[in-house]
Coordinates of N, CA, C and O in Angstrom, one line a residue:
M1 N -73.5 131.3 -43.9 CA -73.8 131.4 -45.3 C -74.7 130.2 -45.8 O -74.5 129.1 -45.3
G2 N -75.7 130.5 -46.6 CA -76.6 129.5 -47.2 C -75.9 128.7 -48.3 O -74.8 129.1 -48.8
E3 N -76.6 127.6 -48.7 CA -76.1 126.8 -49.8 C -76.2 127.6 -51.1 O -77.2 128.3 -51.3
A4 N -75.3 127.3 -52.0 CA -75.4 127.9 -53.3 C -76.6 127.2 -54.0 O -76.8 126.0 -53.9
P5 N -77.4 128.0 -54.8 CA -78.5 127.3 -55.5 C -77.9 126.3 -56.5 O -76.9 126.5 -57.1
M6 N -78.7 125.3 -56.7 CA -78.4 124.2 -57.7 C -78.5 124.8 -59.1 O -79.3 125.7 -59.4
T7 N -77.7 124.3 -60.0 CA -77.8 124.7 -61.4 C -79.1 124.1 -61.9 O -79.7 123.1 -61.3
T8 N -79.7 124.6 -63.0 CA -80.9 124.1 -63.6 C -80.7 122.6 -63.9 O -81.6 121.8 -63.6
T9 N -79.6 122.3 -64.5 CA -79.4 120.9 -64.9 C -79.4 120.0 -63.7 O -80.0 118.9 -63.7
A10 N -78.7 120.4 -62.7 CA -78.6 119.6 -61.4 C -79.9 119.4 -60.8 O -80.3 118.4 -60.3
M11 N -80.7 120.5 -60.8 CA -82.0 120.4 -60.1 C -82.9 119.5 -60.9 O -83.6 118.6 -60.3
L12 N -82.9 119.6 -62.2 CA -83.8 118.7 -63.0 C -83.3 117.2 -62.9 O -84.2 116.3 -62.8
R13 N -82.0 117.0 -62.8 CA -81.6 115.6 -62.6 C -82.0 115.1 -61.3 O -82.4 113.9 -61.1
A14 N -81.9 115.9 -60.2 CA -82.3 115.5 -58.9 C -83.8 115.2 -58.8 O -84.2 114.3 -58.2
F15 N -84.6 116.0 -59.6 CA -86.0 115.9 -59.7 C -86.3 114.5 -60.3 O -87.1 113.7 -59.7
C16 N -85.7 114.2 -61.4 CA -86.0 112.9 -62.1 C -85.5 111.7 -61.2 O -86.2 110.7 -61.1
D17 N -84.3 111.9 -60.7 CA -83.7 110.8 -59.9 C -84.5 110.5 -58.7 O -84.7 109.3 -58.3
A18 N -85.1 111.5 -58.0 CA -85.9 111.3 -56.8 C -87.2 110.4 -57.2 O -87.5 109.5 -56.4
V19 N -87.8 110.7 -58.3 CA -88.9 109.9 -58.8 C -88.5 108.5 -59.0 O -89.1 107.5 -58.6
E20 N -87.4 108.3 -59.8 CA -86.9 107.0 -60.2 C -86.5 106.2 -59.0 O -86.6 104.9 -59.0
Q21 N -86.0 106.8 -57.9 CA -85.6 106.1 -56.7 C -86.6 106.0 -55.6 O -86.3 105.6 -54.5
R22 N -87.8 106.5 -55.9 CA -88.9 106.5 -54.9 C -88.5 107.2 -53.7 O -88.7 106.8 -52.5
N23 N -87.9 108.4 -53.8 CA -87.4 109.2 -52.7 C -88.2 110.5 -52.6 O -87.8 111.6 -53.1
G24 N -89.4 110.4 -52.1 CA -90.3 111.5 -51.9 C -89.7 112.7 -51.2 O -90.0 113.8 -51.5
R25 N -89.0 112.4 -50.1 CA -88.4 113.4 -49.3 C -87.4 114.3 -50.2 O -87.5 115.5 -50.1
A26 N -86.5 113.6 -50.9 CA -85.6 114.4 -51.8 C -86.3 115.2 -52.8 O -86.0 116.3 -53.1
F27 N -87.4 114.6 -53.4 CA -88.2 115.3 -54.4 C -88.8 116.5 -53.7 O -88.8 117.6 -54.3
A28 N -89.5 116.4 -52.6 CA -90.2 117.5 -51.9 C -89.2 118.6 -51.5 O -89.6 119.8 -51.5
D29 N -88.0 118.2 -51.2 CA -87.0 119.2 -50.8 C -86.6 120.2 -51.9 O -86.0 121.2 -51.7
L30 N -86.9 119.8 -53.2 CA -86.7 120.7 -54.3 C -87.7 121.8 -54.4 O -87.5 122.8 -55.1
F31 N -88.8 121.7 -53.6 CA -89.9 122.7 -53.6 C -89.7 123.6 -52.4 O -89.2 123.2 -51.3
I32 N -90.3 124.8 -52.5 CA -90.4 125.7 -51.3 C -91.4 125.0 -50.4 O -92.1 124.1 -50.7
K33 N -91.4 125.5 -49.1 CA -92.2 124.8 -48.1 C -93.6 124.6 -48.5 O -94.2 123.6 -48.2
D34 N -94.2 125.7 -49.0 CA -95.6 125.6 -49.4 C -95.8 125.4 -50.9 O -96.8 125.8 -51.5
G35 N -94.8 124.8 -51.6 CA -94.9 124.6 -53.0 C -96.0 123.7 -53.4 O -96.6 123.0 -52.6
V36 N -96.4 123.7 -54.7 CA -97.5 122.9 -55.2 C -97.1 122.2 -56.4 O -96.5 122.8 -57.3
Y37 N -97.4 120.9 -56.5 CA -97.1 120.1 -57.7 C -98.5 119.7 -58.2 O -99.3 119.1 -57.6
H38 N -98.7 120.1 -59.5 CA -100.0 119.8 -60.2 C -99.7 118.7 -61.1 O -99.1 118.8 -62.2
D39 N -100.2 117.5 -60.7 CA -99.9 116.3 -61.5 C -101.0 116.1 -62.6 O -102.2 116.3 -62.3
V40 N -100.6 115.7 -63.8 CA -101.5 115.6 -64.9 C -102.5 114.4 -64.6 O -103.7 114.5 -65.1
F41 N -102.2 113.4 -63.8 CA -103.1 112.3 -63.5 C -103.9 112.6 -62.2 O -105.1 112.3 -62.1
Y42 N -103.2 113.0 -61.1 CA -103.7 113.0 -59.8 C -104.2 114.3 -59.2 O -104.7 114.4 -58.1
G43 N -103.9 115.4 -59.9 CA -104.3 116.7 -59.4 C -103.2 117.4 -58.6 O -102.0 117.1 -58.7
A44 N -103.6 118.3 -57.7 CA -102.6 119.2 -57.0 C -102.2 118.6 -55.6 O -103.1 118.0 -54.9
F45 N -101.0 118.7 -55.3 CA -100.4 118.3 -54.0 C -99.7 119.5 -53.5 O -98.7 120.0 -54.1
A46 N -100.1 120.0 -52.3 CA -99.6 121.3 -51.8 C -98.8 121.0 -50.5 O -99.2 120.2 -49.6
G47 N -97.6 121.6 -50.4 CA -96.7 121.4 -49.3 C -95.8 120.2 -49.4 O -96.2 119.2 -50.1
R48 N -94.7 120.3 -48.8 CA -93.7 119.2 -48.9 C -94.1 117.8 -48.5 O -93.8 116.8 -49.1
E49 N -94.9 117.8 -47.4 CA -95.4 116.5 -46.9 C -96.3 115.8 -48.0 O -96.1 114.6 -48.2
K50 N -97.2 116.5 -48.6 CA -98.1 115.9 -49.6 C -97.3 115.6 -50.9 O -97.6 114.6 -51.5
I51 N -96.4 116.5 -51.2 CA -95.6 116.2 -52.4 C -94.8 114.9 -52.2 O -94.7 114.1 -53.1
A52 N -94.1 114.7 -51.1 CA -93.4 113.5 -50.8 C -94.3 112.3 -50.9 O -93.9 111.3 -51.5
A53 N -95.5 112.4 -50.3 CA -96.4 111.3 -50.3 C -96.9 111.0 -51.8 O -97.1 109.8 -52.1
M54 N -97.0 112.0 -52.6 CA -97.4 111.8 -54.0 C -96.3 110.8 -54.7 O -96.7 109.9 -55.3
I55 N -95.1 111.1 -54.4 CA -94.0 110.2 -55.0 C -94.0 108.8 -54.4 O -94.1 107.8 -55.0
D56 N -93.9 108.8 -53.0 CA -93.8 107.5 -52.3 C -95.0 106.6 -52.4 O -94.9 105.4 -52.3
D57 N -96.2 107.2 -52.5 CA -97.4 106.5 -52.4 C -98.1 106.5 -53.8 O -98.2 105.5 -54.5
W58 N -98.7 107.7 -54.1 CA -99.5 107.8 -55.3 C -98.8 107.2 -56.6 O -99.4 106.5 -57.3
F59 N -97.6 107.7 -56.9 CA -96.9 107.3 -58.1 C -96.7 105.8 -58.1 O -96.9 105.1 -59.2
Y60 N -96.4 105.2 -57.0 CA -96.0 103.8 -57.0 C -97.2 102.8 -56.6 O -97.0 101.6 -56.5
R61 N -98.4 103.4 -56.5 CA -99.6 102.5 -56.3 C -99.8 101.5 -57.4 O -100.2 100.4 -57.2
T62 N -99.7 102.1 -58.6 CA -100.1 101.3 -59.8 C -99.0 101.2 -60.9 O -99.2 100.9 -62.0
A63 N -97.7 101.6 -60.4 CA -96.6 101.6 -61.4 C -95.3 101.4 -60.7 O -95.2 101.5 -59.5
T64 N -94.3 101.0 -61.5 CA -93.0 100.8 -61.0 C -92.0 101.1 -62.1 O -92.4 101.4 -63.2
D65 N -90.7 101.0 -61.8 CA -89.6 101.2 -62.8 C -89.8 102.4 -63.7 O -89.9 102.4 -64.9
F66 N -89.9 103.6 -62.9 CA -90.0 104.9 -63.6 C -88.7 105.3 -64.3 O -87.6 105.0 -63.8
R67 N -88.9 106.0 -65.4 CA -87.8 106.6 -66.1 C -88.3 108.0 -66.5 O -89.3 108.2 -67.1
W68 N -87.5 109.1 -66.1 CA -87.9 110.4 -66.4 C -86.7 111.2 -66.8 O -85.7 111.2 -66.1
D69 N -86.8 111.8 -68.0 CA -85.7 112.7 -68.5 C -86.2 114.0 -68.9 O -87.3 114.1 -69.6
M70 N -85.5 115.1 -68.5 CA -85.8 116.4 -68.9 C -84.9 116.8 -70.1 O -83.7 116.5 -70.1
H71 N -85.4 117.5 -71.1 CA -84.7 117.9 -72.2 C -84.8 119.4 -72.5 O -85.9 120.0 -72.3
D72 N -83.7 120.0 -73.0 CA -83.8 121.4 -73.5 C -84.4 122.4 -72.5 O -85.3 123.2 -72.9
P73 N -83.9 122.5 -71.3 CA -84.5 123.4 -70.3 C -84.2 124.9 -70.7 O -83.1 125.2 -71.3
V74 N -85.2 125.7 -70.4 CA -85.0 127.2 -70.7 C -85.6 127.9 -69.5 O -86.7 127.5 -69.0
T75 N -84.8 128.8 -68.9 CA -85.3 129.5 -67.7 C -84.8 131.0 -67.8 O -83.8 131.3 -68.3
D76 N -85.6 131.8 -67.1 CA -85.2 133.2 -66.9 C -84.9 133.5 -65.4 O -84.8 134.6 -65.0
G77 N -84.8 132.4 -64.7 CA -84.6 132.5 -63.2 C -85.9 132.5 -62.4 O -85.9 132.2 -61.2
T78 N -87.0 132.8 -63.1 CA -88.3 132.8 -62.4 C -89.2 131.7 -62.9 O -90.0 131.1 -62.2
T79 N -89.2 131.4 -64.2 CA -89.9 130.4 -64.8 C -89.0 129.4 -65.5 O -88.0 129.9 -66.2
L80 N -89.2 128.1 -65.4 CA -88.4 127.1 -66.1 C -89.3 126.2 -66.9 O -90.3 125.7 -66.4
Y81 N -88.9 126.1 -68.1 CA -89.6 125.2 -69.1 C -88.7 124.1 -69.4 O -87.5 124.3 -69.7
A82 N -89.2 122.8 -69.5 CA -88.3 121.7 -70.0 C -89.2 120.7 -70.6 O -90.3 120.3 -70.1
R83 N -88.8 120.3 -71.8 CA -89.5 119.2 -72.5 C -89.1 117.9 -71.7 O -88.0 117.8 -71.2
Y84 N -90.0 116.9 -71.6 CA -89.6 115.7 -70.9 C -90.2 114.4 -71.6 O -91.1 114.5 -72.4
T85 N -89.5 113.3 -71.3 CA -90.0 112.0 -71.6 C -90.2 111.3 -70.3 O -89.3 111.4 -69.4
F86 N -91.3 110.5 -70.2 CA -91.6 109.9 -68.9 C -92.2 108.5 -69.2 O -93.0 108.3 -70.1
S87 N -91.7 107.5 -68.5 CA -92.2 106.2 -68.7 C -92.2 105.4 -67.4 O -91.5 105.7 -66.4
Y88 N -93.0 104.4 -67.3 CA -93.1 103.5 -66.2 C -93.7 102.2 -66.6 O -94.3 102.0 -67.7
R89 N -93.6 101.2 -65.7 CA -94.2 99.8 -66.0 C -95.4 99.8 -65.1 O -95.4 100.0 -63.9
S90 N -96.6 99.6 -65.8 CA -97.8 99.5 -65.0 C -98.0 98.2 -64.3 O -97.7 97.2 -64.8
T91 N -98.6 98.4 -63.1 CA -99.0 97.2 -62.3 C -100.5 97.0 -62.4 O -101.1 96.1 -61.7
L92 N -101.3 97.8 -63.2 CA -102.7 97.6 -63.3 C -103.0 96.2 -64.0 O -102.2 95.9 -65.0
P93 N -104.0 95.5 -63.6 CA -104.2 94.2 -64.2 C -104.4 94.2 -65.7 O -103.8 93.3 -66.4
E94 N -105.1 95.2 -66.2 CA -105.4 95.2 -67.7 C -104.1 95.5 -68.5 O -104.1 95.2 -69.7
A95 N -103.1 96.0 -67.9 CA -101.9 96.4 -68.6 C -101.0 95.3 -68.8 O -100.1 95.3 -69.6
S96 N -101.1 94.2 -68.0 CA -100.2 93.0 -68.1 C -98.7 93.4 -68.1 O -98.0 92.8 -68.9
G97 N -98.4 94.3 -67.2 CA -97.0 94.7 -67.1 C -96.4 95.5 -68.2 O -95.2 95.7 -68.3
A98 N -97.3 96.1 -69.0 CA -96.8 97.0 -70.1 C -96.1 98.2 -69.6 O -96.4 98.7 -68.6
R99 N -95.2 98.7 -70.5 CA -94.4 99.9 -70.2 C -95.2 101.0 -70.9 O -95.5 100.9 -72.1
A100 N -95.6 102.1 -70.2 CA -96.3 103.2 -70.8 C -95.3 104.4 -70.9 O -94.4 104.6 -70.0
M101 N -95.3 105.1 -72.0 CA -94.4 106.3 -72.2 C -95.2 107.4 -72.7 O -96.1 107.2 -73.5
F102 N -94.9 108.6 -72.3 CA -95.5 109.8 -72.9 C -94.5 111.0 -72.8 O -93.5 110.9 -72.1
E103 N -94.8 112.0 -73.6 CA -93.9 113.2 -73.6 C -94.8 114.4 -73.1 O -96.0 114.3 -73.2
G104 N -94.1 115.4 -72.6 CA -94.8 116.5 -72.1 C -93.8 117.7 -72.0 O -92.6 117.6 -72.3
V105 N -94.3 118.8 -71.4 CA -93.6 120.0 -71.1 C -93.8 120.3 -69.6 O -95.0 120.4 -69.2
A106 N -92.8 120.5 -68.9 CA -92.8 120.9 -67.5 C -92.7 122.4 -67.4 O -91.9 123.0 -68.1
V107 N -93.6 123.0 -66.6 CA -93.6 124.5 -66.4 C -93.5 124.7 -64.9 O -94.4 124.3 -64.2
M108 N -92.3 125.2 -64.5 CA -92.1 125.4 -63.1 C -91.9 126.9 -62.8 O -91.2 127.6 -63.5
T109 N -92.5 127.3 -61.7 CA -92.3 128.7 -61.2 C -91.2 128.5 -60.1 O -91.4 127.7 -59.2
L110 N -90.2 129.3 -60.1 CA -89.1 129.2 -59.2 C -89.1 130.3 -58.2 O -89.5 131.5 -58.5
K111 N -88.6 130.0 -57.0 CA -88.5 131.1 -56.0 C -87.3 130.7 -55.1 O -87.3 129.6 -54.5
G112 N -86.3 131.6 -55.0 CA -85.1 131.3 -54.2 C -84.4 130.0 -54.5 O -83.9 129.3 -53.6
G113 N -84.4 129.7 -55.8 CA -83.6 128.5 -56.2 C -84.4 127.2 -56.0 O -83.9 126.1 -56.2
R114 N -85.7 127.3 -55.6 CA -86.5 126.1 -55.4 C -87.8 126.2 -56.3 O -88.1 127.3 -56.8
I115 N -88.5 125.1 -56.4 CA -89.7 125.1 -57.2 C -90.9 125.6 -56.3 O -91.2 125.0 -55.2
A116 N -91.6 126.6 -56.8 CA -92.8 127.1 -56.1 C -94.0 126.4 -56.6 O -94.9 126.1 -55.8
S117 N -94.1 126.2 -57.9 CA -95.2 125.4 -58.5 C -94.7 124.7 -59.7 O -93.8 125.1 -60.4
Y118 N -95.3 123.5 -59.9 CA -95.0 122.7 -61.0 C -96.3 122.4 -61.7 O -97.3 122.0 -61.1
H119 N -96.3 122.6 -63.0 CA -97.4 122.2 -63.9 C -96.9 121.5 -65.1 O -95.7 121.6 -65.4
E120 N -97.7 120.7 -65.7 CA -97.3 120.0 -66.9 C -98.4 120.0 -68.0 O -99.5 120.0 -67.6
V121 N -97.9 119.9 -69.2 CA -98.8 119.7 -70.3 C -98.3 118.4 -71.0 O -97.1 118.4 -71.3
A122 N -99.1 117.4 -71.0 CA -98.6 116.1 -71.5 C -99.5 115.4 -72.5 O -100.7 115.5 -72.3
N123 N -99.0 114.7 -73.4 CA -99.7 113.9 -74.3 C -99.8 112.5 -73.7 O -98.9 111.7 -73.9
T124 N -100.8 112.3 -72.9 CA -100.9 111.0 -72.2 C -101.7 109.9 -72.9 O -101.6 108.8 -72.6
A125 N -102.3 110.3 -74.0 CA -103.1 109.3 -74.7 C -102.3 108.1 -75.2 O -102.8 106.9 -75.0
P126 N -101.1 108.3 -75.7 CA -100.3 107.1 -76.1 C -100.0 106.1 -75.0 O -100.0 104.9 -75.1
A127 N -99.8 106.7 -73.8 CA -99.6 105.8 -72.6 C -100.8 105.0 -72.3 O -100.7 103.8 -72.0
F128 N -102.0 105.5 -72.4 CA -103.2 104.8 -72.2 C -103.4 103.7 -73.2 O -103.9 102.6 -72.9
V129 N -103.0 103.9 -74.4 CA -103.1 102.9 -75.4 C -102.1 101.8 -75.1 O -102.4 100.6 -75.1
D130 N -100.8 102.2 -74.6 CA -99.8 101.2 -74.2 C -100.4 100.3 -73.1 O -100.1 99.1 -73.0
L131 N -101.2 100.9 -72.2 CA -101.8 100.2 -71.1 C -103.0 99.4 -71.4 O -103.6 98.8 -70.5
K132 N -103.4 99.4 -72.7 CA -104.6 98.6 -73.1 C -105.9 99.1 -72.6 O -106.8 98.3 -72.3
F133 N -106.0 100.4 -72.2 CA -107.2 101.0 -71.8 C -108.2 101.0 -72.9 O -107.8 101.2 -74.1
A134 N -109.5 100.8 -72.6 CA -110.5 100.8 -73.7 C -110.6 102.3 -74.2 O -110.4 103.2 -73.5
P135 N -110.9 102.4 -75.5 CA -111.0 103.8 -76.1 C -111.9 104.7 -75.4 O -111.6 105.9 -75.2
E136 N -113.1 104.2 -74.8 CA -114.0 105.1 -74.1 C -113.3 105.6 -72.8 O -113.6 106.7 -72.4
R137 N -112.6 104.8 -72.2 CA -111.9 105.2 -70.9 C -110.8 106.2 -71.3 O -110.7 107.2 -70.5
I138 N -110.1 106.1 -72.4 CA -109.1 107.0 -72.8 C -109.7 108.4 -73.1 O -109.3 109.4 -72.6
A139 N -110.8 108.4 -73.8 CA -111.5 109.6 -74.2 C -112.0 110.3 -72.9 O -111.9 111.6 -72.8
K140 N -112.5 109.6 -71.9 CA -113.0 110.2 -70.7 C -111.9 110.9 -69.9 O -112.0 112.0 -69.5
I141 N -110.7 110.2 -69.8 CA -109.6 110.7 -69.1 C -109.0 111.9 -69.8 O -108.7 113.0 -69.1
V142 N -108.8 111.9 -71.1 CA -108.2 113.0 -71.8 C -109.1 114.2 -71.8 O -108.7 115.3 -71.6
T143 N -110.4 114.0 -71.9 CA -111.4 115.1 -71.8 C -111.3 115.8 -70.4 O -111.3 117.0 -70.3
R144 N -111.3 115.0 -69.4 CA -111.2 115.5 -68.0 C -109.9 116.3 -67.8 O -109.9 117.4 -67.3
Q145 N -108.8 115.8 -68.3 CA -107.5 116.4 -68.2 C -107.5 117.8 -68.9 O -107.0 118.8 -68.4
G146 N -108.1 117.8 -70.1 CA -108.1 119.1 -70.8 C -109.0 120.1 -70.1 O -108.6 121.3 -70.0
A147 N -110.1 119.7 -69.5 CA -110.9 120.7 -68.8 C -110.2 121.2 -67.5 O -110.3 122.4 -67.2
E148 N -109.5 120.3 -66.8 CA -108.8 120.7 -65.6 C -107.7 121.7 -66.0 O -107.4 122.7 -65.3
L149 N -107.0 121.4 -67.1 CA -105.9 122.3 -67.5 C -106.4 123.7 -67.9 O -105.9 124.7 -67.4
K150 N -107.5 123.8 -68.6 CA -108.1 125.0 -69.0 C -108.7 125.8 -67.8 O -108.7 127.0 -67.8
A151 N -109.0 125.1 -66.7 CA -109.6 125.7 -65.5 C -108.6 126.4 -64.6 O -108.9 127.2 -63.8
R152 N -107.3 126.1 -64.8 CA -106.3 126.6 -64.0 C -105.9 128.1 -64.4 O -105.4 128.3 -65.5
P153 N -106.2 129.1 -63.6 CA -105.9 130.4 -64.0 C -104.4 130.7 -64.3 O -104.1 131.4 -65.2
E154 N -103.5 130.0 -63.6 CA -102.1 130.3 -63.8 C -101.6 129.7 -65.2 O -100.6 130.0 -65.6
M155 N -102.4 128.8 -65.8 CA -102.1 128.2 -67.1 C -102.6 129.0 -68.3 O -102.2 128.8 -69.4
K156 N -103.5 130.0 -68.0 CA -104.2 130.7 -69.2 C -103.2 131.3 -70.1 O -103.3 131.3 -71.3
R157 N -102.1 131.9 -69.6 CA -101.1 132.6 -70.4 C -100.3 131.6 -71.3 O -99.9 131.9 -72.3
H158 N -100.2 130.4 -70.8 CA -99.5 129.4 -71.5 C -100.4 128.7 -72.6 O -99.9 128.1 -73.5
L159 N -101.7 128.8 -72.4 CA -102.6 128.1 -73.4 C -103.2 129.1 -74.4 O -103.9 128.7 -75.3
A160 N -102.9 130.4 -74.2 CA -103.5 131.4 -75.1 C -102.8 131.4 -76.5 O -101.8 130.9 -76.7

């Protein structure tokens, strides 16, 4: 007999805990073998190996002390939506150790009790202000993120 699927609440807590604990393997195990994580900053990571590396390497390259909480999850068993708050302490020189925080909505496609794809819509601009990014740099990043989001065919029904 296989393992019973995790409850939505348990899966979301494991998701957040894995990021906070820099445990890419535990994070990647929440995804199906060929799952895809579409990160608002870094783009798409396909497959468990790349998803684990995203957490263990990419996330922690310029940040530390992550906090991630999911709120008010709603699911029909196939799609899961959850509002979230996310913060970290930046190690970028211009940030001077500032804590950046932003809110967003996670959109997950589920398959067999695991995540097949993860997408997010996030208001990242306040985090860039927290990090003391120049206004021109913030505008360039936010414009790029908007264009990338609109270009994703799977997101069109969510943006309509």
